């Protein structure tokens, strides 16, 4: 299970204190598991149904969760929105919708630059609450390994709220911090389970087939997913399919395409065709968020809902043309009435009013329901 150590691992924080890192990892390696192997296996089989077209997947939640947002109201808001979206999609799909939250562990963020400069001052980039603080001060931005322990506690508290609301929601996050994921990985009858979440995905920036993240994901028994941007080649994707699903288990592997509305119709077909020809069962999910990020004149990162819908439409078209199955949607969304994406009641000049994301812009409740209704229309054909 330690085979990932020694391989190149992109996007790991420069922990300043080796001793503290070792202590925090030791704490985590005896910490209570957050999810069980049985629940995890159940998600694999539900995703297996999606691979066969007998279910549709809705994966959604914050870009970056925050430690101080673990409140019953906020968690209920996100889950309520996710549940309402699932109902809308389910009515149209005619098959069950599998709900997967970007929740209870989505604390680590890959960054395009290691440092951020404001007014001539340069500090380490914010890498998510699990690494450092968002506040632009030297103290907050210094990576602190004990934050991994806080992330485990915040995940456990969130899960308690998730489980109390009675709707079956599985958890997922990006498996970015390998020290954290490795410390929570436990031996069970069915193999090694990463007990930090039911499903783990590998991001667009860390999906190097020869890198540590893919090696880690190859060794765990959880269902795994990989984000694919427009530069992904059929060869890379086949290598990932082979590494991550050598036994061809339906539900074990999902690919999350995040191509951008302008690129999806040309970038996705060769990948979908190559995977179909290989015979490796894969669930294809559409992330219409990450390829459609823009900077508004106010400086806010935003996403026009119209572009989000356009990518979803392109994703469905590509699958219809290839004779393959659109398996689900992957969205950054919240139940709160935020002003982060442009569309519906939110115009560009509203962005500063309630912009609360620590990282990427999320669909608010109304916009999330709009995307669900649009997806439902496409599912009806
Ligand atoms: C994300 O899901 O927040 C993310 C960073 O995605 P990607 O790896 O697709 O850029
Ligand atoms: Mn994001």
Coordinates of C-alpha atoms and ligand atoms in Angstrom, one line a residue, residues 63 102 106 109-110 174 201-205 227-228 258 287 290 330 332 360, ligand 1:
X63 CA -15.2 23.4 -4.4
X102 CA -18.4 16.6 -2.5
X106 CA -13.3 18.1 0.4
X109 CA -7.0 22.2 -3.3
X110 CA -4.5 21.9 -6.1
X174 CA -10.2 14.8 -4.3
X201 CA -11.0 11.2 -7.3
X202 CA -7.7 12.3 -8.9
X203 CA -7.6 15.9 -10.2
X204 CA -6.6 17.1 -13.7
X205 CA -3.3 18.3 -12.3
X227 CA -10.8 14.3 -14.0
X228 CA -10.0 14.7 -17.7
X258 CA -14.2 18.9 -17.7
X287 CA -18.1 18.4 -14.8
X290 CA -13.9 23.7 -14.4
X330 CA -20.4 16.5 -11.3
X332 CA -19.8 22.7 -7.7
X360 CA -14.0 28.2 -7.3
Ligands
LIG1 C1 -12.0 20.6 -8.4 O1 -12.7 19.7 -8.7 O2 -12.2 21.5 -7.6 C2 -10.7 20.7 -9.3 C3 -9.6 21.3 -8.9 O3 -10.9 20.1 -10.5 P1 -9.9 19.8 -11.7 O4 -8.9 18.8 -11.1 O5 -10.8 19.2 -12.7 O6 -9.3 21.1 -12.1

